[in-house]
PDB file of C-alpha atoms in Angstrom:
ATOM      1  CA  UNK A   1      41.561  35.605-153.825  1.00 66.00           C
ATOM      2  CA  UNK A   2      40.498  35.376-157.523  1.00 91.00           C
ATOM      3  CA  UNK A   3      43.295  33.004-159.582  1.00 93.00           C
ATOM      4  CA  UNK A   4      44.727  35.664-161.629  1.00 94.00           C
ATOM      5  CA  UNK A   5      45.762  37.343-158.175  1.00 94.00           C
ATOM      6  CA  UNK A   6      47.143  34.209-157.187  1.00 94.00           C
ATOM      7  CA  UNK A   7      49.080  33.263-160.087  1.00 95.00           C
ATOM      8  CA  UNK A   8      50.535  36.811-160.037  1.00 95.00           C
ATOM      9  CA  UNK A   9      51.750  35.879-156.400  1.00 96.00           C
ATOM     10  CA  UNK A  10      53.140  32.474-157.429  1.00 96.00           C
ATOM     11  CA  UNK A  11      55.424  33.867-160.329  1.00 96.00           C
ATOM     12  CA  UNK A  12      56.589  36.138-158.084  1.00 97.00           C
ATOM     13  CA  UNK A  13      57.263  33.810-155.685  1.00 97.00           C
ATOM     14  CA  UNK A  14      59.407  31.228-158.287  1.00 97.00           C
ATOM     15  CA  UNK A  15      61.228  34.440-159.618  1.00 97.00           C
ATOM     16  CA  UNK A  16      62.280  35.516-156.431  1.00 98.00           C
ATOM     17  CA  UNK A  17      63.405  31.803-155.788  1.00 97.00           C
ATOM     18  CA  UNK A  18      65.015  31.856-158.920  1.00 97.00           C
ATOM     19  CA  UNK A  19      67.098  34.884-158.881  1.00 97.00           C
ATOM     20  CA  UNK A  20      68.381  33.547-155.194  1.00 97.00           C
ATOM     21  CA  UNK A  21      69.460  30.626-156.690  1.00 97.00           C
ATOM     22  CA  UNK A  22      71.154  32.215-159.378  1.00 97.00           C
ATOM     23  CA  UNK A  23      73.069  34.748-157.120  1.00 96.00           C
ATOM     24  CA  UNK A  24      73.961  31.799-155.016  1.00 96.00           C
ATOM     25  CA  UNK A  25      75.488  29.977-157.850  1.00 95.00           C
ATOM     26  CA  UNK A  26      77.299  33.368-159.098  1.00 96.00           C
ATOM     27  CA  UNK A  27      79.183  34.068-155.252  1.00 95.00           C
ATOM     28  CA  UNK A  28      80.127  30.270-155.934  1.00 95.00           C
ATOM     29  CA  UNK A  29      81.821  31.150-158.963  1.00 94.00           C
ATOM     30  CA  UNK A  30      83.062  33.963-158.329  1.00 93.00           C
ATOM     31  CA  UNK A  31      84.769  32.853-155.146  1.00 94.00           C
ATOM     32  CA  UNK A  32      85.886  29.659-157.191  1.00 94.00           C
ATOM     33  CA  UNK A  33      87.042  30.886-160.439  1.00 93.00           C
ATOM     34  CA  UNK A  34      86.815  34.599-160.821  1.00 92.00           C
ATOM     35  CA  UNK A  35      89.079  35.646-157.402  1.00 92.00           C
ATOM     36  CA  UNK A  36      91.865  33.019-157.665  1.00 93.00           C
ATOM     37  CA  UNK A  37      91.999  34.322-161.202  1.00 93.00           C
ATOM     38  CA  UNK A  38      92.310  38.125-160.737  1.00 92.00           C
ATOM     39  CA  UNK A  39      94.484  37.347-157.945  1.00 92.00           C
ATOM     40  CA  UNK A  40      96.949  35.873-160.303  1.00 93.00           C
ATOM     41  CA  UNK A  41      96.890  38.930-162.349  1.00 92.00           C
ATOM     42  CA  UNK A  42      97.578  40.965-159.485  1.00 90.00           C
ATOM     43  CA  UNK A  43     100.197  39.511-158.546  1.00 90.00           C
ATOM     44  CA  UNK A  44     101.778  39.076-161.914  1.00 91.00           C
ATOM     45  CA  UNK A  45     101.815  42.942-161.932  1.00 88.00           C
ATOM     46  CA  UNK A  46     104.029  43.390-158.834  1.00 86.00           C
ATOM     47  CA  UNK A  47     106.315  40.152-159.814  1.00 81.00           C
ATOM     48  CA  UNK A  48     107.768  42.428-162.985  1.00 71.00           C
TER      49      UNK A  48
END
């Protein structure tokens, strides 16, 4: 395999990696932060 091949492979490789990481971090969140939130907004609708 000549290196430009294999450097294509590599990048591809790390951005895959990196976009698993970053939806891993963002279902974090969103389960932390973002639900608990929107759920209190819900709610605050049906308390009136």
């Amino acid at each position: 395999m000549n290196i430009k091949g294999y450097v294509q492979q590599a990048v591809k490789k790390v951005a895959q990696l990196v976009t698993w990481l970053v939806g891993l971090c963002l279902r974090e969140l969103i389960r932390e932060y973002v639900i608990p939130y929107v759920k209190e907004i819900f709610w605050s609708f049906f308390d009136e």
